[in-house]
Coordinates of C-alpha atoms and ligand atoms in Angstrom, one line a residue:
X147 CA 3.8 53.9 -29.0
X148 CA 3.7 53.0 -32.5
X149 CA 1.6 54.1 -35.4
X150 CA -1.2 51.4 -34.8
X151 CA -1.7 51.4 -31.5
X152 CA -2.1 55.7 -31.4
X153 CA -4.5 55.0 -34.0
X154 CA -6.4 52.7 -31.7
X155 CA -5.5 55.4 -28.8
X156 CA -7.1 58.3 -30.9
X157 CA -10.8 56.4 -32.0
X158 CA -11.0 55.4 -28.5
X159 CA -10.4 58.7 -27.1
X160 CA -13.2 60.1 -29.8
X161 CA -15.7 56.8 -29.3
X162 CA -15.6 58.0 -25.7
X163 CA -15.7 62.2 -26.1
X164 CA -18.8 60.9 -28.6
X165 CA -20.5 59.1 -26.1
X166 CA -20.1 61.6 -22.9
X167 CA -21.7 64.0 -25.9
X168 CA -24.6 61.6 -26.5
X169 CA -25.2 61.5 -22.4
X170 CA -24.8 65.3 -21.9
X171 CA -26.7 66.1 -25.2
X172 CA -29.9 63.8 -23.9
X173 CA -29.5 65.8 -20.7
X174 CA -30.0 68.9 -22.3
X175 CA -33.1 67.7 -24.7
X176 CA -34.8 66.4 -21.5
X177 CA -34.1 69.8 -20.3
X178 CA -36.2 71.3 -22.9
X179 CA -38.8 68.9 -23.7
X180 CA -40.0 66.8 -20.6
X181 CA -38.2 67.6 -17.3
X182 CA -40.5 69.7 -15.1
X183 CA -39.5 73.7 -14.4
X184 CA -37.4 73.5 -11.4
X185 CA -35.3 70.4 -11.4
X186 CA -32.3 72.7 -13.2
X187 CA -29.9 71.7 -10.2
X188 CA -29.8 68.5 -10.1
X189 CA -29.0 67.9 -13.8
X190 CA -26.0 70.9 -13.2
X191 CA -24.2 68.8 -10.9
X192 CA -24.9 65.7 -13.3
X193 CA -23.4 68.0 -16.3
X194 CA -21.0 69.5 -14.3
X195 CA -19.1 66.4 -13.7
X196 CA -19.7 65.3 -17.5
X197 CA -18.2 68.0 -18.6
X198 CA -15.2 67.8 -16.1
X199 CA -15.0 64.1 -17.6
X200 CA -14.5 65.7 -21.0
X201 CA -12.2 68.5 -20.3
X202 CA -10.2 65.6 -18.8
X203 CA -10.1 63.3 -21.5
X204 CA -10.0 65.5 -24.4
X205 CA -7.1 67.7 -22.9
X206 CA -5.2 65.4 -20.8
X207 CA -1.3 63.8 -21.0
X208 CA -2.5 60.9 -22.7
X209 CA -4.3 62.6 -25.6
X210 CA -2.3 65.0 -26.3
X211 CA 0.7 62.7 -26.2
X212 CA -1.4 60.3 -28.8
X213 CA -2.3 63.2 -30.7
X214 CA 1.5 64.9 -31.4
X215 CA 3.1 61.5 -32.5
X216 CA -0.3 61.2 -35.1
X217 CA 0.4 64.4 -36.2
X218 CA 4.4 64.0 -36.3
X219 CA 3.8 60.7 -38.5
X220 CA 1.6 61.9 -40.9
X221 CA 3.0 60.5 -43.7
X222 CA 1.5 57.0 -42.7
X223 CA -1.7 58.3 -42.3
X224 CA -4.7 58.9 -44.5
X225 CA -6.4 62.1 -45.5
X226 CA -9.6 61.7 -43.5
X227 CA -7.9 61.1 -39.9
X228 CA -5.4 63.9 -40.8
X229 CA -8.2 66.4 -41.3
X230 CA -10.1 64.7 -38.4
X231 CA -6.7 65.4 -36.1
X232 CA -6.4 68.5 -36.9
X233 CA -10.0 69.9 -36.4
X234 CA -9.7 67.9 -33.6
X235 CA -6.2 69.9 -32.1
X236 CA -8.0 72.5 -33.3
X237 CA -11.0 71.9 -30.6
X238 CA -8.6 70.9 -28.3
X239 CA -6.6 73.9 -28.3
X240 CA -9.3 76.1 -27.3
X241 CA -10.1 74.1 -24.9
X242 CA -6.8 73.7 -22.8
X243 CA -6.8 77.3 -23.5
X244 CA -9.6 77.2 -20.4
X245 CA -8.6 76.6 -17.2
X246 CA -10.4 73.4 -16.1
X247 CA -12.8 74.7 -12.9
X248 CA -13.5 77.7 -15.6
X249 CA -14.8 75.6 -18.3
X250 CA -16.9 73.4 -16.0
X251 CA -18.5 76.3 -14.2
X252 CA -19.2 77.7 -17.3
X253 CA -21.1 74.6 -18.7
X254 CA -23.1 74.6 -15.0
X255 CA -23.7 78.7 -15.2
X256 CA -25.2 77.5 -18.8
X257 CA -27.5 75.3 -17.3
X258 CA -29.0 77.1 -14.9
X259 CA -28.9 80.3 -16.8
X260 CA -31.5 78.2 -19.0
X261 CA -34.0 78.0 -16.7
X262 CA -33.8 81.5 -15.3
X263 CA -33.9 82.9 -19.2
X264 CA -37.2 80.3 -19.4
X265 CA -38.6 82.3 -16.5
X266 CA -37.7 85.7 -17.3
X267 CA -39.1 85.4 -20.9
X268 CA -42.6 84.1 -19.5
X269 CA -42.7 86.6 -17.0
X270 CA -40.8 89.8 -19.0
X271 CA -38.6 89.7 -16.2
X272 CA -35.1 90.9 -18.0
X273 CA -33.7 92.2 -14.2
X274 CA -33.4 88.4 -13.1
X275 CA -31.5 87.3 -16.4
X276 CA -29.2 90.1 -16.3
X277 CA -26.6 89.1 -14.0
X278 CA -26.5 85.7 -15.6
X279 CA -26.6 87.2 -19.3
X280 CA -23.7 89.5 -17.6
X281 CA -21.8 86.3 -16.7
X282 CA -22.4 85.3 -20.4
X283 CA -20.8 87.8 -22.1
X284 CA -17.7 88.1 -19.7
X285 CA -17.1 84.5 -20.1
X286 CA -17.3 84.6 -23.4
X287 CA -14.7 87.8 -24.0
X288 CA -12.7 85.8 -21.4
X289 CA -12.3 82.7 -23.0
X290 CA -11.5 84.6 -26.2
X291 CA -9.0 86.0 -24.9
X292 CA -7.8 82.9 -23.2
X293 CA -7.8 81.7 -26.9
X294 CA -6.4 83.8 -28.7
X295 CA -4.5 87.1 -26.4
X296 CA -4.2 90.2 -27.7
X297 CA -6.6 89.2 -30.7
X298 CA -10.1 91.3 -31.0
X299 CA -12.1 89.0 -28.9
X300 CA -15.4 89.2 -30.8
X301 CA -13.4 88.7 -34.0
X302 CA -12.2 85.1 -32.2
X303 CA -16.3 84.4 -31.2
X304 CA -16.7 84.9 -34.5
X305 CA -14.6 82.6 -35.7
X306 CA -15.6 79.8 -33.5
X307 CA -18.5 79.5 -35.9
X308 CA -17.6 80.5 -39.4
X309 CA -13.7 79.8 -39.5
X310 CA -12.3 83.5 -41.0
X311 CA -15.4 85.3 -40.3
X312 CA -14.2 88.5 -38.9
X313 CA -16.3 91.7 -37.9
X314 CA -14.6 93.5 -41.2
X315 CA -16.3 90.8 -43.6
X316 CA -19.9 91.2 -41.7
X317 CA -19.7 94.9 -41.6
X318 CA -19.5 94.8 -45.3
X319 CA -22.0 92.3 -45.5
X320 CA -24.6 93.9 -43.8
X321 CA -24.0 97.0 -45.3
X322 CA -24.7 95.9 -48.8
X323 CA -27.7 94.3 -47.3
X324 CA -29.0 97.3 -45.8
X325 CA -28.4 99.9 -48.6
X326 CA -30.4 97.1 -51.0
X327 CA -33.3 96.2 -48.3
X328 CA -33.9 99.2 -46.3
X329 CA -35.3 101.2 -49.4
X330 CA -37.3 97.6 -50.8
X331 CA -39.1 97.5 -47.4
X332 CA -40.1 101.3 -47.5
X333 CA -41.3 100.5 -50.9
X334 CA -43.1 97.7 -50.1
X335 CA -44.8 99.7 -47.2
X336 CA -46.3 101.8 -49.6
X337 CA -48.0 98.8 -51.5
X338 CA -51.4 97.8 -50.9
X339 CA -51.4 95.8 -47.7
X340 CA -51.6 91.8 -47.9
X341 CA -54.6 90.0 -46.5
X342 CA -53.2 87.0 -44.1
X343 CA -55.9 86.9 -41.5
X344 CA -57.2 83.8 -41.8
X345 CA -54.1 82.6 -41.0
X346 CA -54.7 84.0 -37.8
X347 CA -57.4 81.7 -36.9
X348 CA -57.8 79.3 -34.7
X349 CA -55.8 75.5 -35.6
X350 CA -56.5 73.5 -32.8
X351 CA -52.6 72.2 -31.6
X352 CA -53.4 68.5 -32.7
X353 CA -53.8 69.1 -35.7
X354 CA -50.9 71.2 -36.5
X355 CA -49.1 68.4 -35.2
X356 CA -50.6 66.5 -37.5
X357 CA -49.6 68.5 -39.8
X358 CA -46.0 68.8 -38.7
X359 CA -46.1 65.1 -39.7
X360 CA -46.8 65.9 -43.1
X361 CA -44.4 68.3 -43.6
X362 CA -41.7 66.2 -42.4
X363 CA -42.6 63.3 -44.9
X364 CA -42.9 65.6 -47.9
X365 CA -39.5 66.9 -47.2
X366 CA -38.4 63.1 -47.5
X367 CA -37.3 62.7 -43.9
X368 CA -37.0 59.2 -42.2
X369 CA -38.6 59.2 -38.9
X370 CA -37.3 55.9 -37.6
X371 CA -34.5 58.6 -37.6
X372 CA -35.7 61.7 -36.6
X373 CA -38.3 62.6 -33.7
X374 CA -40.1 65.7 -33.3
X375 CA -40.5 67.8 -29.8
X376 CA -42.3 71.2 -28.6
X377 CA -40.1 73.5 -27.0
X378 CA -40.3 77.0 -26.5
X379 CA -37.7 77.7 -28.8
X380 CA -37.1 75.4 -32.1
X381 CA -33.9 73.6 -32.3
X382 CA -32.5 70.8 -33.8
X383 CA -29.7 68.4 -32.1
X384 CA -28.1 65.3 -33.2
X385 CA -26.7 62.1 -31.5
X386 CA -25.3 60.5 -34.6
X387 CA -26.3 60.9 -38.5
X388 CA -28.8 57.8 -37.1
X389 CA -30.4 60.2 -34.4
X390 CA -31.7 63.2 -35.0
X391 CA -34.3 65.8 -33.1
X392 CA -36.1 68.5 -34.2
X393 CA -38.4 70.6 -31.8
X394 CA -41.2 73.1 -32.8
X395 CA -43.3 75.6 -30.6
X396 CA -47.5 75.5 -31.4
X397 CA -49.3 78.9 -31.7
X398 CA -52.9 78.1 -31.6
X399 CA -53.8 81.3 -33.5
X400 CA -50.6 81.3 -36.1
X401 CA -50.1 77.7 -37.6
X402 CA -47.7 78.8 -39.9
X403 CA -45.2 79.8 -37.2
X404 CA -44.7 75.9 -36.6
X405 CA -45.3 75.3 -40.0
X406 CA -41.9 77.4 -41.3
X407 CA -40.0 76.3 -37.9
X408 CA -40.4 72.1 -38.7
X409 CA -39.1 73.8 -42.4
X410 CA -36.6 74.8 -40.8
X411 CA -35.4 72.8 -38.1
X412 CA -36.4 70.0 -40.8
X413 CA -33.4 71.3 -43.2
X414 CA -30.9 71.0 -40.3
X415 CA -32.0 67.2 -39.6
X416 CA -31.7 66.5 -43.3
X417 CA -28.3 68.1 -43.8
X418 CA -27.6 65.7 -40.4
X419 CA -29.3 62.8 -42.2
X420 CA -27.3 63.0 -45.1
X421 CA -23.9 62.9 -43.6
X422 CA -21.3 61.1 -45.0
X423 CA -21.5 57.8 -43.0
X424 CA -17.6 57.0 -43.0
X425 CA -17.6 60.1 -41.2
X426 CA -19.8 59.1 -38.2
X427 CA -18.4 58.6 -34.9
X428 CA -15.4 60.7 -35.9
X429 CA -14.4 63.8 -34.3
X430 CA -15.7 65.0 -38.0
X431 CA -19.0 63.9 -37.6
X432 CA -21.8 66.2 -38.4
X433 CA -22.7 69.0 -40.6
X434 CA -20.1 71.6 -41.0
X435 CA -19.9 75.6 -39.8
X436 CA -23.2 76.8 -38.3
X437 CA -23.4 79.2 -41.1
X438 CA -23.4 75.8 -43.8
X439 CA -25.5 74.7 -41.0
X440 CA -28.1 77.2 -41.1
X441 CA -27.6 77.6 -45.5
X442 CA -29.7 74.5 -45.1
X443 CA -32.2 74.9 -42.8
X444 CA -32.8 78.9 -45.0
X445 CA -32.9 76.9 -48.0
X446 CA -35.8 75.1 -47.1
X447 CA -37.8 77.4 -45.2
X448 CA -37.8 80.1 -48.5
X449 CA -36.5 78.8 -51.1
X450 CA -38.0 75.5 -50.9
X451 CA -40.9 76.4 -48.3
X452 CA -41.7 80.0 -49.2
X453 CA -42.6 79.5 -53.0
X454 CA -45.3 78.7 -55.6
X455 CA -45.0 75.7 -56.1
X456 CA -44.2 73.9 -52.6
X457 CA -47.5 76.3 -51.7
X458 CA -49.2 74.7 -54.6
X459 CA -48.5 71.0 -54.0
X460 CA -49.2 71.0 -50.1
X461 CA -52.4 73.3 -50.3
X462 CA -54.7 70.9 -50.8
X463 CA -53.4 69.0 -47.3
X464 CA -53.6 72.4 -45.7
X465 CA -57.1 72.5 -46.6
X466 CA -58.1 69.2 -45.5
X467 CA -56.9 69.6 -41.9
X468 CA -58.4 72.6 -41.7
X469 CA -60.7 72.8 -43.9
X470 CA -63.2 75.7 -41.6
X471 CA -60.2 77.9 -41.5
X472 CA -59.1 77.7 -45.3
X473 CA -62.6 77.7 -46.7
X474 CA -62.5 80.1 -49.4
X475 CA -58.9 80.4 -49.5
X476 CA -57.0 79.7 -52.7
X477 CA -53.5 78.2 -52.7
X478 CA -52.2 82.0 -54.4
X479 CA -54.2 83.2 -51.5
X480 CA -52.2 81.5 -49.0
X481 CA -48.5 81.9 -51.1
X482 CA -49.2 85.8 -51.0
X483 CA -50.1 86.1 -46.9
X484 CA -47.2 83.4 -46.3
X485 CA -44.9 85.7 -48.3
X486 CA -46.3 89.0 -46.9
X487 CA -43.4 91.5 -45.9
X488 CA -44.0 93.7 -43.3
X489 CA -41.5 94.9 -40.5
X490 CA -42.1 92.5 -37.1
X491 CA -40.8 92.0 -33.5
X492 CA -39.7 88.1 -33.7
X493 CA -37.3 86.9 -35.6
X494 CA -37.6 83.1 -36.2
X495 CA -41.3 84.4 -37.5
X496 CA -40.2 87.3 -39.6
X497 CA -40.4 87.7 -43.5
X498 CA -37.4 86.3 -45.8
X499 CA -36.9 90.5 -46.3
X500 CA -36.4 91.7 -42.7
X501 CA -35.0 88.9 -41.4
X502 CA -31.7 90.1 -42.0
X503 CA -32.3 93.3 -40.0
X504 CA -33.2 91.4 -37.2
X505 CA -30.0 89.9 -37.3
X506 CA -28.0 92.9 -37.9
X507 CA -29.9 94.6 -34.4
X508 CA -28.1 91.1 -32.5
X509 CA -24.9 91.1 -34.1
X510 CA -24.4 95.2 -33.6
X511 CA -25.2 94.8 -29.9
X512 CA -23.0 91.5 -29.4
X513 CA -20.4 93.5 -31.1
X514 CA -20.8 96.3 -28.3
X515 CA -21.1 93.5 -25.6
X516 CA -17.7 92.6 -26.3
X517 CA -16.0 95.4 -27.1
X518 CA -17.4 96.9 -23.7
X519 CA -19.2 99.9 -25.3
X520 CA -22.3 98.5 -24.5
X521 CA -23.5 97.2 -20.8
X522 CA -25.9 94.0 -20.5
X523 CA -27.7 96.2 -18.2
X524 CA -28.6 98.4 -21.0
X525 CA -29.5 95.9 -23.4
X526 CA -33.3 96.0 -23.2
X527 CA -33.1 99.9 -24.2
X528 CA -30.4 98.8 -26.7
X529 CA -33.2 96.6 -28.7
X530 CA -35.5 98.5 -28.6
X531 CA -33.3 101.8 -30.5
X532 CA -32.3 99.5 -32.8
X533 CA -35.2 97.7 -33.9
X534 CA -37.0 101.2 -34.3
X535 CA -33.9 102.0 -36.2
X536 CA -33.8 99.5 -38.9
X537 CA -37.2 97.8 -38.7
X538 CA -39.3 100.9 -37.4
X539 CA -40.9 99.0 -34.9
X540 CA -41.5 99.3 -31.1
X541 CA -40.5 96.9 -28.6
X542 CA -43.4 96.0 -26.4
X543 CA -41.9 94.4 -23.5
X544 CA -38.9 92.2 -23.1
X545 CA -40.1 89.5 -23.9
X546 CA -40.7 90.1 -27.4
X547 CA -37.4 92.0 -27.3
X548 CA -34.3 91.5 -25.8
X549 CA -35.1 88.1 -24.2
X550 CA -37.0 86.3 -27.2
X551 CA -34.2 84.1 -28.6
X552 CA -32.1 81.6 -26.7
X553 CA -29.2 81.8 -28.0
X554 CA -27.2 83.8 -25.2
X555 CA -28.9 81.9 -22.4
X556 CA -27.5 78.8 -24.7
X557 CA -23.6 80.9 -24.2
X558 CA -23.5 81.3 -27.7
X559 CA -22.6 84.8 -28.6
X560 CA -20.9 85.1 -32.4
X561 CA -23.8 83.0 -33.8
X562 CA -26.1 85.0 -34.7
X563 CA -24.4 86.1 -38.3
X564 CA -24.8 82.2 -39.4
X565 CA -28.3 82.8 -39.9
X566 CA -27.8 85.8 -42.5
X567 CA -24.5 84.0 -43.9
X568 CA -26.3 80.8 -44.3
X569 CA -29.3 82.9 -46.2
X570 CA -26.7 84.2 -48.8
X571 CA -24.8 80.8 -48.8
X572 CA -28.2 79.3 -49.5
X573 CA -29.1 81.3 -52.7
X574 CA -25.8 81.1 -53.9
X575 CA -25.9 77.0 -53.4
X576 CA -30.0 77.5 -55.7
X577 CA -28.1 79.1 -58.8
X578 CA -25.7 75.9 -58.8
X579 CA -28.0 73.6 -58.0
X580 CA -30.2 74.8 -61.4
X581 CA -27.8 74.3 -63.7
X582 CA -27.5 70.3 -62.7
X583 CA -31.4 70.1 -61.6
X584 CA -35.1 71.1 -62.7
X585 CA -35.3 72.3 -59.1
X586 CA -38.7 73.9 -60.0
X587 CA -40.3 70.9 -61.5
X588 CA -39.1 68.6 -58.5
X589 CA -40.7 71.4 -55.8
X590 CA -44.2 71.1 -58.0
X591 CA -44.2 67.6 -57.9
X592 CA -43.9 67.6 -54.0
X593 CA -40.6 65.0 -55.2
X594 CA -37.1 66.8 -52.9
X595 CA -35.5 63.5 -53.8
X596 CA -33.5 65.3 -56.9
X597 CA -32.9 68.0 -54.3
X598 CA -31.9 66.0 -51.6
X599 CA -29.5 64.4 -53.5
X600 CA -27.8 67.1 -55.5
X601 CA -27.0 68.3 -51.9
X602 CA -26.1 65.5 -50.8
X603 CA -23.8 64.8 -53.1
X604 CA -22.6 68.1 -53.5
X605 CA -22.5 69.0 -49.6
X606 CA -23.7 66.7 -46.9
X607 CA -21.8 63.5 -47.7
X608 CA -18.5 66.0 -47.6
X609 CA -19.5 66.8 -44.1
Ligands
ZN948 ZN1 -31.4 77.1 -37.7

């Protein structure tokens, strides 16, 4: 082999990996969006052997062979494909790590596990998710383990998505958070209450839709590029920086719940957008850790979407799609009730303020998961302690508890943090941004171009 043809070799082995990904990642929006409730086994055995394709081909002889002599001979090579091997050995080694039959079953218990969680939430049915949630968890410690022996296995989840994130960092992280937002909330309590019902009218589904098309135009994305989709949990996935998807959920009586999730979701698929292009089709491609990730989609939704003046400029839109619902409503009506703080069970709708607690309930329990203090079986009664504990609330039923979010029916456990992470990264990324950008003025003129770009140039294109 010599130094061109491994070269070839290596962007043939990630043109292929990127395509299985494309196939396996249309499978799984499908899944979501269109395919009917119980058609999950068919597409398991169609992932199954995907998935057995990749393992293959990303762990096999011929790769890894390719891979070594491209690392050995780095001296001929440039910058960008020595990072891009290297994340990519990094990938890989976690993956050999797995036996083969393991990681396929896994991907095919991920499936299915899917539809059951889709069930169980509709029907607050937490005693048919269990054993699969069980399964979950033990695979996850497992493969940790597989990864990296003898190394805290929660501390290697961890890692997977925010590289050095360890449970020492978070617990010192969340305590600062706590000790400054637990008394702010009890304060706030004590305020005069906010008035926000008349955002609890009805707004007829079409026209939130229609609104989601707004929204999605002032925040300057293209949608030749971008699609949008109703799911019953918001997400956003991308094919290439050329393809992206965001998905929303319609509550006829709460329009804003949408509203904040396409801001949301809508920050992902720019940060995708806005990708550095010579990094497309690389094993790079994409936006970087999940907590970056999720910096961008915070930024938007409160920083961006939660103040004055993005309330200010889009108002007057807001009024005329619904105009019966609004009348006699000012714009500082609707930034006050969009802003109100008050301690809630969900926690893609909750306030910029007790968000973080919400997270803190998920990454204590995931943290007992693991460590085996905790039992899934118990995890219903787990929630609800907790969330009385730090948000003084009381979990209803399951379904607005313990089964609510799909991240562990998705096998990610270790996520979770991003989201508080990427809230912190995302203030810290504001105060930098000022001091280059009148990020004020741009928000009041409804213009995120000067935004857009200043991330762009100072994040995105990096990857
Ligand atoms: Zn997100």
């Amino acid at each position: 082999m010599d130094i061109n043809e491994a070269k070839n070799n290596f962007r043939d082995i990630i043109s292929k990996l990127n395509a299985f990904n494309h196939a396996a990642g249309v499978i799984y929006l499908d899944a979501l969006t269109a395919a009917p409730s119980d058609t999950a086994e068919g597409r398991g055995k169609t992932l199954g052997i995907l998935s057995r394709y990749m393992y293959d081909l990303s762990t096999g002889e011929p790769t890894r062979e390719t891979v070594k002599y491209l690392l050995e001979n780095t001296d001929k090579l440039d910058e960008r494909l020595i990072r891009e091997l290297k994340e990519f050995d990094r990938e890989n080694e976690y993956m050999r790590s797995i036996p083969a039959e393991e990681y396929v079953e896994f991907t095919v218990l991920l499936n299915e596990a899917d539809a059951v969680w889709h069930k169980a939430k509709e029907q607050n049915n937490f005693a048919s998710f269990c054993p699969y949630l069980e399964k979950i968890f033990d695979t996850n410690r497992k493969f940790a383990n597989y990864y990296k022996p003898g190394e805290d296995a929660y501390d290697v989840l961890l890692d997977r998505y925010e590289r050095g994130m360890n449970k020492e960092t978070l617990d010192k992280f969340f305590r600062s958070l706590r000790e400054r937002i637990v008394p702010l909330i009890k304060k706030i309590s004590q305020a005069p209450p906010i008035d926000d019902s008349f955002l609890h009218e009805e707004y007829p589904i079409y026209k939130q839709r229609e609104f989601s098309d707004y929204l999605m135009k002032v925040m300057g994305i293209d949608r030749t590029h971008c699609g949008i989709a109703e799911t019953e949990h918001p997400f956003t996935t991308n094919f290439n920086r050329k393809d992206v998807r965001i998905t929303t959920h319609y509550h006829l009586n709460d329009f804003t719940r949408s509203m904040y999730s396409v801001i949301h979701e809508g920050g992902h698929a720019t940060y995708e957008l806005n990708c550095g292009e010579q990094y497309d089709g690389t094993a790079i491609s994409g936006g970087n850790s999940m907590s970056i990730h999720e910096s961008q989609s915070r930024f938007y939704e409160n920083i961006v979407g939660r103040s004055r003046e993005f309330i200010e400029y889009i108002y007057p839109e807001i009024c005329r799609i619904f105009p019966d619902q609004t009348a006699g409503h000012s714009a500082e009506d609707f930034y006050r009730a969009i802003n109100k703080s008050e301690p809630s069970l969900i926690r893609i709708y909750a306030d910029e303020l007790t968000y973080p607690l919400h997270i803190m309930v998920r990454y204590e329990i995931e943290k007992a998961v693991i460590s085996g203090q905790a039992k899934v079986e118990d995890l219903p009664d787990l929630w609800a302690e907790k969330m009385k504990e730090y948000l003084g609330v009381t979990v209803p039923d399951d379904t607005r508890g313990v089964l609510q979010d799909s991240h562990w029916s998705g096998g990610s456990v270790g996520y979770f943090p991003s989201y508080a992470l990427g809230s912190a990264y995302g203030a810290q990324m504001l105060q930098a941004m000022k001091k280059d950008i009148d990020f004020t003025a741009a928000v009041k003129e409804g213009n995120l171009a000067p935004i857009v770009g200043w991330l762009t140039d100072k994040l995105y294109r990096h990857c």
